[in-house]
Amino acid sequence: ANGAVRVDADTLEFGRRQFYTETFGNEVFLTGVLGLLGGPLAYAAVARALADVGGKGTTNLRVELAADATVGGRFFPRGAVIDTGIDVPKGSTTPLGIRVRKRLGKVRVGITCAACHSTVDPATFRVVHGAPNADFNLGLLLALATNSASFFPHADRADLAAAGTDPVAT
């Protein structure tokens, strides 16, 4: 009656499920518009990196680039291994907070709250719930996407024309 939300076991379980599994549809933007896995950071390379981890766990999924890339004036040759900061818990075959779905014959990748707001303990590779993933290299991952310019509306810039010449923007 007063707008309060009942906190009980069901509500807590619902929140936990949302935190770890719900992408809120961002895979449509990340994969379909931004092109996150369509450029040098290719889905097959990420899959190989996950296979290399082999369930042991990691705090930094290292991925080999499928093509040359220049990001922020730095050249990354094809075959270079990049640090993504993506966490993979021990015993898991998928990254923490990243959901992979196949729809209409295409692989789509989305992120959940847990990708940024949970991490893996470097000693045990067990999930630390609610701790930030401080080394998640999302900026580099976005820059490697085929249509990174599509993220500009999220950059809080009134004039995108100056982004290429403004030293603050680079």
Steps between C-alpha positions, in 0.01 A plus 500: 500500500787742570713396199749286688631182342487182700847348536471127535673192360306518172584868445868440577514204261330706228755781546792258492369338182457842334848613608676194357290410197297795367649702214190716453545443127838672473630216282302648211700823527836350600512237229254617238570875495838555667651191334682388814602162359511593133848649479842418641338363815328202339261255661715201395806652670305559821375141488860374456613712795222353715599148393861578593388599852352151519288559808799604716371857529664833426477866592612604152380313193781551248377499139693485174393762246367368168604809302726805519363796695608850593346636818587839641809516278624161622537225240394146591607242239290196416591227747581744783359385831302764688406524865122527526467491877204267450464266796422129469421317824661165575292217356321726252521499123347846465616841620349654811216734403509426128213322328535337161186431300443372151206658323405479136831327425710776658697499823408791725686602813356708781625605839328481834557709811747236623750573219597823675363456850640159593847359458703185544743459788850466349603234752196272491329608174170498687246777447513797736143626490460877479872583474591708193687346210761776505702375203212435257644662186167604351645807329735290288225249424269780382780655292560167324135478390420555134264792572646658813356837389155366589600533867552879472145582614597347836811719525314812619643727233286777358715544186634181344663693215780609734562147629761430233705815573422584862791374720254452788301254288799285404 
